[in-house]
């Protein structure tokens, strides 16, 4: 009885720890690490291959190098432990558990020669594997633990491992659903954004778009307009998830139409967008910035609705464009604010961005603006010739190693437009 209570306590603690894993990869890593401790192994391998064929398909190692994973995959699938767990005939325990056990890989008479070679090369003498499956989803994948020497887990170890893997399979199934939904949302979001930036004489452009884990509504656009003009836009819709992405798609498509009809008047473009948002999405607000650009004269006419001011980067100046203060779209019964006209010098770059860039720095707003200004001003001379390099430099300085502020999942958009000599 004491042993049974101890096992239940152990499993409760381990499953609580597993439930804290935030991502699919983290769940599999924790499953391998904890499972290795339960069965007395030092290394492990998790293979995802859901039976419905919809993915994701991946392999993750514990105590293994990526090259080791590639070497293991050279074992014929029907002979490898994970392959037999996924496909072939296996030993079935009385309670429906599916497992594969090799107690001595060097001596088992029916083992494939390549399996022996790989075991010798990587230095493991035994393996124990379990199938990942749920009653609702069927097979999800398999986990295999590797021993340095010939070994066999005890009956108690196998029992604990099987209970733990059953619980883990339910978590993995939910993580797979979440991963698929996130992937689908990402695909839809990318399809709603420009597939490429246009080629316009006199300017070169680059864009960086980093999405948050829940999928936000930040967007950008660049479209050729009549009379060799160019329209530039960035914006952000409040909220996250599918509804924010759908609103973003509608606003961007509408702005393109308004820009073609009256792009030379940015205030009219945003006024039309305000009316559309108020009628179709009365409970949602958005920020937006639209610039009408004449590349030949380097003249810009710009209007913003609650959006961050653009930043001009050049040899002789790095400064924010002073735009009039305005509420976001959807916040007023009738939006209108004066536009701003200015010119850029040859070789200067205009940076348009969303507030997600500022939020992800994890600093007060004034401090974040100062950091962005400093990052742009410190752009190396060689990088100033290429908007791609400028965008990369700014993001690398503002968000080093992609270490974002804790708890911040905002999208980031950075659109760089360089005006040629």
mmCIF file of C-alpha atoms in Angstrom:
data_model
loop_
_atom_site.group_PDB
_atom_site.id
_atom_site.type_symbol
_atom_site.label_atom_id
_atom_site.label_comp_id
_atom_site.label_asym_id
_atom_site.label_seq_id
_atom_site.Cartn_x
_atom_site.Cartn_y
_atom_site.Cartn_z
ATOM 1 C CA UNK A 1 0.000 0.000 0.000
ATOM 2 C CA UNK A 2 2.800 2.395 0.899
ATOM 3 C CA UNK A 3 4.500 1.708 -2.452
ATOM 4 C CA UNK A 4 1.242 2.288 -4.329
ATOM 5 C CA UNK A 5 0.646 5.621 -2.563
ATOM 6 C CA UNK A 6 4.243 6.655 -3.257
ATOM 7 C CA UNK A 7 3.809 5.872 -6.958
ATOM 8 C CA UNK A 8 0.606 7.899 -7.149
ATOM 9 C CA UNK A 9 2.284 10.839 -5.435
ATOM 10 C CA UNK A 10 5.219 10.654 -7.817
ATOM 11 C CA UNK A 11 2.988 10.540 -10.882
ATOM 12 C CA UNK A 12 0.913 13.450 -9.597
ATOM 13 C CA UNK A 13 4.001 15.612 -9.192
ATOM 14 C CA UNK A 14 5.412 14.621 -12.576
ATOM 15 C CA UNK A 15 2.181 15.186 -14.471
ATOM 16 C CA UNK A 16 1.761 18.598 -12.838
ATOM 17 C CA UNK A 17 5.235 19.524 -14.061
ATOM 18 C CA UNK A 18 4.433 18.215 -17.543
ATOM 19 C CA UNK A 19 1.222 20.245 -17.692
ATOM 20 C CA UNK A 20 3.260 23.458 -17.294
ATOM 21 C CA UNK A 21 4.957 22.940 -20.667
ATOM 22 C CA UNK A 22 3.750 25.716 -22.950
ATOM 23 C CA UNK A 23 4.592 24.278 -26.370
ATOM 24 C CA UNK A 24 4.568 20.941 -28.151
ATOM 25 C CA UNK A 25 8.364 20.744 -28.228
ATOM 26 C CA UNK A 26 8.574 21.592 -24.531
ATOM 27 C CA UNK A 27 6.015 18.876 -23.730
ATOM 28 C CA UNK A 28 7.983 16.259 -25.646
ATOM 29 C CA UNK A 29 11.267 17.341 -24.053
ATOM 30 C CA UNK A 30 9.768 17.064 -20.568
ATOM 31 C CA UNK A 31 8.215 13.702 -21.442
ATOM 32 C CA UNK A 32 11.598 12.354 -22.538
ATOM 33 C CA UNK A 33 13.456 13.790 -19.554
ATOM 34 C CA UNK A 34 11.018 12.539 -16.919
ATOM 35 C CA UNK A 35 10.436 9.215 -18.667
ATOM 36 C CA UNK A 36 14.168 8.595 -18.755
ATOM 37 C CA UNK A 37 14.256 8.993 -14.982
ATOM 38 C CA UNK A 38 11.308 6.627 -14.534
ATOM 39 C CA UNK A 39 12.823 3.784 -16.576
ATOM 40 C CA UNK A 40 16.466 4.399 -15.613
ATOM 41 C CA UNK A 41 17.718 5.459 -19.061
ATOM 42 C CA UNK A 42 20.033 8.313 -20.015
ATOM 43 C CA UNK A 43 18.887 9.195 -23.528
ATOM 44 C CA UNK A 44 15.668 9.209 -25.472
ATOM 45 C CA UNK A 45 13.884 9.897 -28.738
ATOM 46 C CA UNK A 46 10.352 11.134 -29.443
ATOM 47 C CA UNK A 47 8.810 10.761 -32.894
ATOM 48 C CA UNK A 48 5.551 12.449 -33.857
ATOM 49 C CA UNK A 49 3.596 10.934 -36.727
ATOM 50 C CA UNK A 50 -0.161 11.295 -36.159
ATOM 51 C CA UNK A 51 -2.244 8.569 -37.759
ATOM 52 C CA UNK A 52 -4.483 11.062 -39.586
ATOM 53 C CA UNK A 53 -1.487 12.224 -41.636
ATOM 54 C CA UNK A 54 -2.091 15.909 -40.893
ATOM 55 C CA UNK A 55 1.138 16.394 -38.944
ATOM 56 C CA UNK A 56 3.142 17.830 -37.442
ATOM 57 C CA UNK A 57 5.867 15.298 -38.224
ATOM 58 C CA UNK A 58 8.959 15.757 -36.108
ATOM 59 C CA UNK A 59 11.693 13.984 -34.146
ATOM 60 C CA UNK A 60 13.134 15.285 -30.878
ATOM 61 C CA UNK A 61 16.063 13.841 -28.968
ATOM 62 C CA UNK A 62 17.019 13.872 -25.300
ATOM 63 C CA UNK A 63 20.732 13.507 -24.671
ATOM 64 C CA UNK A 64 21.201 13.079 -28.429
ATOM 65 C CA UNK A 65 22.818 15.353 -30.984
ATOM 66 C CA UNK A 66 20.960 16.225 -34.176
ATOM 67 C CA UNK A 67 23.483 14.109 -36.062
ATOM 68 C CA UNK A 68 22.597 11.193 -33.765
ATOM 69 C CA UNK A 69 18.932 11.544 -34.754
ATOM 70 C CA UNK A 70 19.929 11.355 -38.406
ATOM 71 C CA UNK A 71 22.008 8.260 -37.747
ATOM 72 C CA UNK A 72 19.128 6.539 -35.930
ATOM 73 C CA UNK A 73 16.852 7.265 -38.870
ATOM 74 C CA UNK A 74 19.136 5.207 -41.131
ATOM 75 C CA UNK A 75 17.883 2.050 -39.393
ATOM 76 C CA UNK A 76 15.212 0.445 -41.612
ATOM 77 C CA UNK A 77 11.870 1.675 -40.348
ATOM 78 C CA UNK A 78 10.455 -1.800 -39.824
ATOM 79 C CA UNK A 79 13.421 -2.701 -37.615
ATOM 80 C CA UNK A 80 13.797 0.505 -35.593
ATOM 81 C CA UNK A 81 11.953 0.625 -32.273
ATOM 82 C CA UNK A 82 10.075 3.791 -33.184
ATOM 83 C CA UNK A 83 9.175 2.317 -36.578
ATOM 84 C CA UNK A 84 7.706 -0.806 -35.039
ATOM 85 C CA UNK A 85 5.767 1.296 -32.567
ATOM 86 C CA UNK A 86 4.340 3.391 -35.376
ATOM 87 C CA UNK A 87 3.711 0.701 -37.965
ATOM 88 C CA UNK A 88 4.604 -2.910 -37.420
ATOM 89 C CA UNK A 89 3.552 -5.758 -35.168
ATOM 90 C CA UNK A 90 4.499 -5.099 -31.557
ATOM 91 C CA UNK A 91 4.148 -6.635 -28.145
ATOM 92 C CA UNK A 92 0.794 -5.651 -26.668
ATOM 93 C CA UNK A 93 0.362 -5.565 -22.903
ATOM 94 C CA UNK A 94 -2.838 -6.820 -21.371
ATOM 95 C CA UNK A 95 -4.159 -3.311 -20.714
ATOM 96 C CA UNK A 96 -3.769 -2.230 -24.328
ATOM 97 C CA UNK A 97 -0.355 -0.619 -23.921
ATOM 98 C CA UNK A 98 1.925 -0.944 -26.935
ATOM 99 C CA UNK A 99 5.639 -1.288 -26.201
ATOM 100 C CA UNK A 100 8.905 -2.486 -27.743
ATOM 101 C CA UNK A 101 11.764 -3.732 -25.592
ATOM 102 C CA UNK A 102 15.310 -4.650 -26.686
ATOM 103 C CA UNK A 103 17.242 -5.793 -23.614
ATOM 104 C CA UNK A 104 20.556 -6.519 -25.377
ATOM 105 C CA UNK A 105 20.943 -5.031 -28.835
ATOM 106 C CA UNK A 106 24.303 -6.695 -29.438
ATOM 107 C CA UNK A 107 23.015 -10.216 -28.784
ATOM 108 C CA UNK A 108 19.432 -10.332 -30.016
ATOM 109 C CA UNK A 109 19.509 -12.871 -32.865
ATOM 110 C CA UNK A 110 16.745 -11.410 -35.059
ATOM 111 C CA UNK A 111 17.930 -7.805 -34.984
ATOM 112 C CA UNK A 112 18.710 -6.033 -38.257
ATOM 113 C CA UNK A 113 22.422 -5.588 -38.882
ATOM 114 C CA UNK A 114 22.084 -1.847 -39.431
ATOM 115 C CA UNK A 115 20.336 -1.570 -36.057
ATOM 116 C CA UNK A 116 23.344 -3.231 -34.407
ATOM 117 C CA UNK A 117 25.768 -0.943 -36.208
ATOM 118 C CA UNK A 118 23.944 2.209 -35.153
ATOM 119 C CA UNK A 119 23.663 1.006 -31.550
ATOM 120 C CA UNK A 120 27.399 0.331 -31.476
ATOM 121 C CA UNK A 121 28.227 3.658 -33.133
ATOM 122 C CA UNK A 122 26.108 5.715 -30.736
ATOM 123 C CA UNK A 123 26.948 3.620 -27.697
ATOM 124 C CA UNK A 124 23.639 2.273 -26.467
ATOM 125 C CA UNK A 125 23.015 -1.351 -25.539
ATOM 126 C CA UNK A 126 19.258 -1.542 -24.901
ATOM 127 C CA UNK A 127 16.054 0.356 -25.644
ATOM 128 C CA UNK A 128 12.526 0.583 -24.334
ATOM 129 C CA UNK A 129 9.724 2.294 -26.244
ATOM 130 C CA UNK A 130 6.045 3.112 -25.835
ATOM 131 C CA UNK A 131 3.449 4.236 -28.333
ATOM 132 C CA UNK A 132 1.865 7.662 -27.873
ATOM 133 C CA UNK A 133 -1.867 7.274 -28.506
ATOM 134 C CA UNK A 134 -5.281 8.337 -27.236
ATOM 135 C CA UNK A 135 -8.674 6.721 -27.601
ATOM 136 C CA UNK A 136 -9.997 9.719 -29.539
ATOM 137 C CA UNK A 137 -7.045 10.523 -31.796
ATOM 138 C CA UNK A 138 -5.457 7.118 -32.261
ATOM 139 C CA UNK A 139 -1.716 6.948 -32.823
ATOM 140 C CA UNK A 140 0.218 10.171 -32.311
ATOM 141 C CA UNK A 141 3.792 8.912 -32.276
ATOM 142 C CA UNK A 142 6.250 7.055 -30.076
ATOM 143 C CA UNK A 143 8.854 7.577 -27.364
ATOM 144 C CA UNK A 144 11.948 5.403 -27.020
ATOM 145 C CA UNK A 145 14.523 5.490 -24.216
ATOM 146 C CA UNK A 146 18.082 4.282 -24.740
ATOM 147 C CA UNK A 147 20.363 2.564 -22.210
ATOM 148 C CA UNK A 148 24.156 2.707 -22.283
ATOM 149 C CA UNK A 149 24.420 -1.022 -21.400
ATOM 150 C CA UNK A 150 22.171 -4.068 -21.784
ATOM 151 C CA UNK A 151 19.284 -3.466 -19.409
ATOM 152 C CA UNK A 152 15.619 -4.075 -18.784
ATOM 153 C CA UNK A 153 13.225 -1.827 -16.841
ATOM 154 C CA UNK A 154 11.520 -3.500 -13.903
ATOM 155 C CA UNK A 155 7.841 -4.261 -13.924
ATOM 156 C CA UNK A 156 7.226 -1.309 -11.578
ATOM 157 C CA UNK A 157 9.237 1.036 -13.822
ATOM 158 C CA UNK A 158 7.293 -0.076 -16.873
ATOM 159 C CA UNK A 159 3.999 0.391 -15.062
ATOM 160 C CA UNK A 160 4.887 3.929 -13.934
ATOM 161 C CA UNK A 161 6.179 4.819 -17.390
ATOM 162 C CA UNK A 162 3.017 3.539 -19.063
ATOM 163 C CA UNK A 163 0.759 5.601 -16.775
ATOM 164 C CA UNK A 164 2.899 8.675 -17.339
ATOM 165 C CA UNK A 165 2.919 8.225 -21.121
ATOM 166 C CA UNK A 166 -0.851 7.791 -21.203
ATOM 167 C CA UNK A 167 -1.285 11.134 -19.449
ATOM 168 C CA UNK A 168 1.375 12.732 -21.651
ATOM 169 C CA UNK A 169 -0.395 11.504 -24.796
ATOM 170 C CA UNK A 170 -3.505 13.487 -23.869
ATOM 171 C CA UNK A 171 -1.394 16.633 -23.446
ATOM 172 C CA UNK A 172 0.455 15.975 -26.708
ATOM 173 C CA UNK A 173 -2.881 15.553 -28.514
ATOM 174 C CA UNK A 174 -4.031 18.969 -27.267
ATOM 175 C CA UNK A 175 -0.706 20.531 -28.176
ATOM 176 C CA UNK A 176 -0.982 19.063 -31.681
ATOM 177 C CA UNK A 177 -4.450 20.605 -32.075
ATOM 178 C CA UNK A 178 -3.094 23.946 -30.914
ATOM 179 C CA UNK A 179 -0.092 23.680 -33.254
ATOM 180 C CA UNK A 180 -2.322 22.920 -36.237
ATOM 181 C CA UNK A 181 -4.669 25.801 -35.434
ATOM 182 C CA UNK A 182 -1.725 28.191 -35.036
ATOM 183 C CA UNK A 183 -0.225 27.023 -38.333
ATOM 184 C CA UNK A 184 -3.544 27.469 -40.144
ATOM 185 C CA UNK A 185 -3.958 30.951 -38.696
ATOM 186 C CA UNK A 186 -0.396 31.847 -39.704
ATOM 187 C CA UNK A 187 -1.024 30.682 -43.274
ATOM 188 C CA UNK A 188 -4.253 32.691 -43.506
ATOM 189 C CA UNK A 189 -2.544 35.768 -42.055
ATOM 190 C CA UNK A 190 0.343 35.566 -44.498
ATOM 191 C CA UNK A 191 -2.078 35.152 -47.401
ATOM 192 C CA UNK A 192 -3.819 38.369 -46.321
ATOM 193 C CA UNK A 193 -0.529 40.298 -46.490
ATOM 194 C CA UNK A 194 1.409 41.208 -49.646
ATOM 195 C CA UNK A 195 3.177 38.226 -51.204
ATOM 196 C CA UNK A 196 5.988 40.577 -52.255
ATOM 197 C CA UNK A 197 6.847 44.242 -52.204
ATOM 198 C CA UNK A 198 6.426 46.092 -55.516
ATOM 199 C CA UNK A 199 9.350 47.343 -57.555
ATOM 200 C CA UNK A 200 9.030 51.096 -57.922
ATOM 201 C CA UNK A 201 11.670 53.259 -59.631
ATOM 202 C CA UNK A 202 13.464 55.509 -57.168
ATOM 203 C CA UNK A 203 12.866 53.477 -54.009
ATOM 204 C CA UNK A 204 13.960 50.187 -52.465
ATOM 205 C CA UNK A 205 11.899 48.508 -49.777
ATOM 206 C CA UNK A 206 12.236 45.775 -47.167
ATOM 207 C CA UNK A 207 9.804 44.473 -44.557
ATOM 208 C CA UNK A 208 10.074 42.379 -41.415
ATOM 209 C CA UNK A 209 6.949 40.819 -39.932
ATOM 210 C CA UNK A 210 7.150 38.892 -36.674
ATOM 211 C CA UNK A 211 3.899 37.445 -35.347
ATOM 212 C CA UNK A 212 2.929 36.776 -31.753
ATOM 213 C CA UNK A 213 1.963 33.293 -30.510
ATOM 214 C CA UNK A 214 -1.780 34.015 -30.620
ATOM 215 C CA UNK A 215 -1.785 35.737 -33.988
ATOM 216 C CA UNK A 216 -2.342 39.468 -33.960
ATOM 217 C CA UNK A 217 -3.733 41.995 -36.394
ATOM 218 C CA UNK A 218 -0.647 44.023 -37.378
ATOM 219 C CA UNK A 219 -0.345 44.599 -41.120
ATOM 220 C CA UNK A 220 1.499 46.530 -43.795
ATOM 221 C CA UNK A 221 1.096 47.372 -47.457
ATOM 222 C CA UNK A 222 2.949 48.973 -50.347
ATOM 223 C CA UNK A 223 1.130 49.514 -53.616
ATOM 224 C CA UNK A 224 1.856 51.408 -56.844
ATOM 225 C CA UNK A 225 -0.627 54.226 -57.474
ATOM 226 C CA UNK A 226 -1.534 56.252 -60.569
ATOM 227 C CA UNK A 227 0.953 58.843 -61.854
ATOM 228 C CA UNK A 228 3.988 56.835 -60.671
ATOM 229 C CA UNK A 229 3.098 57.376 -57.018
ATOM 230 C CA UNK A 230 3.444 54.868 -54.191
ATOM 231 C CA UNK A 231 1.203 54.165 -51.226
ATOM 232 C CA UNK A 232 2.743 52.962 -47.947
ATOM 233 C CA UNK A 233 0.654 51.791 -45.019
ATOM 234 C CA UNK A 234 1.032 50.094 -41.656
ATOM 235 C CA UNK A 235 -1.636 49.402 -39.083
ATOM 236 C CA UNK A 236 -2.667 47.410 -36.052
ATOM 237 C CA UNK A 237 -6.034 45.975 -35.045
ATOM 238 C CA UNK A 238 -6.857 45.528 -31.373
ATOM 239 C CA UNK A 239 -7.107 41.991 -30.063
ATOM 240 C CA UNK A 240 -5.623 38.734 -31.294
ATOM 241 C CA UNK A 241 -6.652 35.456 -32.831
ATOM 242 C CA UNK A 242 -8.782 34.673 -35.901
ATOM 243 C CA UNK A 243 -11.195 37.594 -35.470
ATOM 244 C CA UNK A 244 -8.350 40.138 -35.341
ATOM 245 C CA UNK A 245 -6.738 38.554 -38.397
ATOM 246 C CA UNK A 246 -10.046 38.685 -40.294
ATOM 247 C CA UNK A 247 -10.526 42.359 -39.412
ATOM 248 C CA UNK A 248 -6.958 43.083 -40.466
ATOM 249 C CA UNK A 249 -7.605 41.484 -43.850
ATOM 250 C CA UNK A 250 -10.750 43.536 -44.423
ATOM 251 C CA UNK A 251 -9.093 46.809 -43.425
ATOM 252 C CA UNK A 252 -6.049 46.231 -45.599
ATOM 253 C CA UNK A 253 -8.162 45.299 -48.639
ATOM 254 C CA UNK A 254 -10.384 48.339 -48.112
ATOM 255 C CA UNK A 255 -7.443 50.694 -47.688
ATOM 256 C CA UNK A 256 -6.022 49.512 -51.004
ATOM 257 C CA UNK A 257 -9.283 50.424 -52.732
ATOM 258 C CA UNK A 258 -9.481 53.810 -51.015
ATOM 259 C CA UNK A 259 -5.819 54.514 -51.830
ATOM 260 C CA UNK A 260 -6.381 53.897 -55.542
ATOM 261 C CA UNK A 261 -9.414 56.201 -55.566
ATOM 262 C CA UNK A 262 -8.083 59.073 -53.438
ATOM 263 C CA UNK A 263 -4.563 58.202 -52.334
ATOM 264 C CA UNK A 264 -3.268 61.736 -52.900
ATOM 265 C CA UNK A 265 -5.440 62.718 -49.916
ATOM 266 C CA UNK A 266 -4.340 60.476 -47.011
ATOM 267 C CA UNK A 267 -6.874 62.090 -44.669
ATOM 268 C CA UNK A 268 -9.713 61.024 -46.982
ATOM 269 C CA UNK A 269 -8.291 57.508 -47.156
ATOM 270 C CA UNK A 270 -8.245 57.126 -43.364
ATOM 271 C CA UNK A 271 -11.636 58.837 -43.001
ATOM 272 C CA UNK A 272 -13.141 56.224 -45.314
ATOM 273 C CA UNK A 273 -11.401 53.496 -43.314
ATOM 274 C CA UNK A 274 -12.809 54.941 -40.096
ATOM 275 C CA UNK A 275 -16.344 54.855 -41.474
ATOM 276 C CA UNK A 276 -15.909 51.262 -42.623
ATOM 277 C CA UNK A 277 -14.593 50.131 -39.230
ATOM 278 C CA UNK A 278 -17.368 51.946 -37.364
ATOM 279 C CA UNK A 279 -20.061 50.312 -39.498
ATOM 280 C CA UNK A 280 -18.649 46.780 -39.769
ATOM 281 C CA UNK A 281 -16.705 46.411 -36.496
ATOM 282 C CA UNK A 282 -18.289 48.804 -33.960
ATOM 283 C CA UNK A 283 -16.672 47.062 -30.987
ATOM 284 C CA UNK A 284 -13.132 47.159 -32.360
ATOM 285 C CA UNK A 285 -10.561 49.899 -32.846
ATOM 286 C CA UNK A 286 -7.417 50.103 -34.948
ATOM 287 C CA UNK A 287 -4.450 52.341 -35.597
ATOM 288 C CA UNK A 288 -3.262 53.119 -39.101
ATOM 289 C CA UNK A 289 -0.798 55.258 -40.993
ATOM 290 C CA UNK A 290 -0.943 55.986 -44.716
ATOM 291 C CA UNK A 291 1.656 57.834 -46.774
ATOM 292 C CA UNK A 292 1.259 59.049 -50.349
ATOM 293 C CA UNK A 293 4.743 59.059 -51.874
ATOM 294 C CA UNK A 294 6.058 60.682 -55.041
ATOM 295 C CA UNK A 295 9.367 58.853 -55.565
ATOM 296 C CA UNK A 296 10.559 61.243 -58.276
ATOM 297 C CA UNK A 297 10.429 64.326 -56.038
ATOM 298 C CA UNK A 298 10.801 62.401 -52.757
ATOM 299 C CA UNK A 299 7.713 64.232 -51.491
ATOM 300 C CA UNK A 300 5.479 62.497 -48.945
ATOM 301 C CA UNK A 301 2.008 63.341 -47.709
ATOM 302 C CA UNK A 302 1.125 61.398 -44.582
ATOM 303 C CA UNK A 303 -1.779 60.947 -42.179
ATOM 304 C CA UNK A 304 -1.937 58.817 -39.049
ATOM 305 C CA UNK A 305 -4.707 57.592 -36.790
ATOM 306 C CA UNK A 306 -3.300 56.876 -33.347
ATOM 307 C CA UNK A 307 -0.205 55.330 -34.898
ATOM 308 C CA UNK A 308 3.493 55.614 -34.044
ATOM 309 C CA UNK A 309 5.384 58.389 -35.888
ATOM 310 C CA UNK A 310 7.664 57.340 -38.767
ATOM 311 C CA UNK A 311 11.430 57.584 -38.380
ATOM 312 C CA UNK A 312 13.750 59.070 -41.020
ATOM 313 C CA UNK A 313 17.278 57.648 -41.097
ATOM 314 C CA UNK A 314 20.032 59.351 -43.101
ATOM 315 C CA UNK A 315 23.635 60.472 -43.058
ATOM 316 C CA UNK A 316 22.858 63.891 -41.579
ATOM 317 C CA UNK A 317 19.773 63.182 -39.522
ATOM 318 C CA UNK A 318 17.831 60.539 -37.660
ATOM 319 C CA UNK A 319 14.530 61.976 -36.505
ATOM 320 C CA UNK A 320 10.879 61.212 -36.003
ATOM 321 C CA UNK A 321 8.359 62.819 -38.321
ATOM 322 C CA UNK A 322 6.114 65.087 -36.292
ATOM 323 C CA UNK A 323 2.565 63.988 -36.991
ATOM 324 C CA UNK A 324 -0.584 65.460 -35.508
ATOM 325 C CA UNK A 325 -2.052 63.716 -32.490
ATOM 326 C CA UNK A 326 -5.113 61.682 -33.353
ATOM 327 C CA UNK A 327 -7.248 59.009 -31.772
ATOM 328 C CA UNK A 328 -7.241 55.509 -33.281
ATOM 329 C CA UNK A 329 -9.869 54.548 -35.833
ATOM 330 C CA UNK A 330 -13.137 53.574 -34.197
ATOM 331 C CA UNK A 331 -12.585 55.744 -31.114
ATOM 332 C CA UNK A 332 -14.380 58.870 -32.397
ATOM 333 C CA UNK A 333 -17.757 59.341 -34.053
ATOM 334 C CA UNK A 334 -16.015 61.013 -36.970
ATOM 335 C CA UNK A 335 -12.279 60.778 -37.464
ATOM 336 C CA UNK A 336 -10.275 63.475 -39.146
ATOM 337 C CA UNK A 337 -6.822 64.943 -38.514
ATOM 338 C CA UNK A 338 -4.588 67.117 -40.672
ATOM 339 C CA UNK A 339 -2.011 65.490 -42.893
ATOM 340 C CA UNK A 340 1.710 66.223 -42.809
ATOM 341 C CA UNK A 341 3.824 67.006 -45.861
ATOM 342 C CA UNK A 342 7.599 66.597 -45.916
ATOM 343 C CA UNK A 343 10.505 65.658 -48.166
ATOM 344 C CA UNK A 344 13.319 63.172 -47.723
ATOM 345 C CA UNK A 345 16.841 63.528 -49.027
ATOM 346 C CA UNK A 346 18.478 61.114 -51.483
ATOM 347 C CA UNK A 347 19.845 58.119 -49.609
ATOM 348 C CA UNK A 348 17.522 58.513 -46.630
ATOM 349 C CA UNK A 349 15.316 55.685 -45.376
ATOM 350 C CA UNK A 350 11.804 55.979 -43.973
ATOM 351 C CA UNK A 351 10.926 53.464 -41.235
ATOM 352 C CA UNK A 352 7.256 52.660 -40.621
ATOM 353 C CA UNK A 353 6.530 50.255 -37.767
ATOM 354 C CA UNK A 354 3.810 49.075 -35.402
ATOM 355 C CA UNK A 355 3.703 49.613 -31.656
ATOM 356 C CA UNK A 356 4.446 45.929 -31.104
ATOM 357 C CA UNK A 357 8.105 46.771 -31.709
ATOM 358 C CA UNK A 358 7.989 49.221 -28.794
ATOM 359 C CA UNK A 359 6.019 46.894 -26.520
ATOM 360 C CA UNK A 360 8.358 43.968 -27.039
ATOM 361 C CA UNK A 361 11.298 46.001 -25.727
ATOM 362 C CA UNK A 362 9.711 45.824 -22.286
ATOM 363 C CA UNK A 363 10.465 49.501 -21.563
ATOM 364 C CA UNK A 364 8.321 52.572 -20.848
ATOM 365 C CA UNK A 365 7.099 54.157 -24.082
ATOM 366 C CA UNK A 366 9.454 57.140 -23.995
ATOM 367 C CA UNK A 367 12.403 54.871 -23.288
ATOM 368 C CA UNK A 368 11.369 52.526 -26.131
ATOM 369 C CA UNK A 369 11.188 55.442 -28.584
ATOM 370 C CA UNK A 370 14.673 56.529 -27.494
ATOM 371 C CA UNK A 371 16.033 53.008 -27.954
ATOM 372 C CA UNK A 372 14.534 52.769 -31.447
ATOM 373 C CA UNK A 373 16.011 56.149 -32.371
ATOM 374 C CA UNK A 374 19.434 55.132 -31.072
ATOM 375 C CA UNK A 375 19.327 51.821 -32.929
ATOM 376 C CA UNK A 376 18.510 53.548 -36.221
ATOM 377 C CA UNK A 377 21.116 56.279 -35.668
ATOM 378 C CA UNK A 378 23.814 53.673 -35.002
ATOM 379 C CA UNK A 379 23.198 51.806 -38.247
ATOM 380 C CA UNK A 380 26.637 51.094 -39.764
ATOM 381 C CA UNK A 381 27.485 53.187 -42.802
ATOM 382 C CA UNK A 382 27.712 50.123 -45.058
ATOM 383 C CA UNK A 383 24.241 48.948 -43.974
ATOM 384 C CA UNK A 384 22.593 52.306 -44.770
ATOM 385 C CA UNK A 385 22.770 51.515 -48.469
ATOM 386 C CA UNK A 386 20.402 48.556 -48.143
ATOM 387 C CA UNK A 387 16.948 48.679 -46.489
ATOM 388 C CA UNK A 388 17.193 44.941 -45.778
ATOM 389 C CA UNK A 389 20.321 45.510 -43.690
ATOM 390 C CA UNK A 390 18.816 48.539 -41.956
ATOM 391 C CA UNK A 391 15.716 46.545 -40.943
ATOM 392 C CA UNK A 392 17.831 43.648 -39.675
ATOM 393 C CA UNK A 393 20.096 45.989 -37.696
ATOM 394 C CA UNK A 394 17.212 47.799 -36.005
ATOM 395 C CA UNK A 395 15.494 44.575 -34.957
ATOM 396 C CA UNK A 396 18.735 43.004 -33.810
ATOM 397 C CA UNK A 397 19.520 45.991 -31.565
ATOM 398 C CA UNK A 398 16.003 46.569 -30.263
ATOM 399 C CA UNK A 399 15.163 42.881 -29.757
ATOM 400 C CA UNK A 400 18.537 41.152 -29.227
ATOM 401 C CA UNK A 401 18.384 37.382 -29.752
ATOM 402 C CA UNK A 402 14.586 37.785 -29.994
ATOM 403 C CA UNK A 403 14.426 38.184 -26.206
ATOM 404 C CA UNK A 404 11.079 39.909 -25.996
ATOM 405 C CA UNK A 405 9.496 41.387 -22.900
ATOM 406 C CA UNK A 406 7.923 38.649 -20.715
ATOM 407 C CA UNK A 407 4.223 38.239 -21.371
ATOM 408 C CA UNK A 408 4.275 40.374 -24.535
ATOM 409 C CA UNK A 409 2.881 38.604 -27.579
ATOM 410 C CA UNK A 410 2.329 41.606 -29.864
ATOM 411 C CA UNK A 411 3.048 41.392 -33.572
ATOM 412 C CA UNK A 412 5.932 43.418 -34.975
ATOM 413 C CA UNK A 413 5.963 45.082 -38.395
ATOM 414 C CA UNK A 414 8.916 47.115 -39.688
ATOM 415 C CA UNK A 415 8.720 48.553 -43.213
ATOM 416 C CA UNK A 416 11.875 50.274 -44.511
ATOM 417 C CA UNK A 417 11.759 52.419 -47.663
ATOM 418 C CA UNK A 418 15.030 53.858 -48.979
ATOM 419 C CA UNK A 419 14.987 56.716 -51.448
ATOM 420 C CA UNK A 420 17.702 56.390 -54.066
ATOM 421 C CA UNK A 421 20.022 59.158 -55.217
#
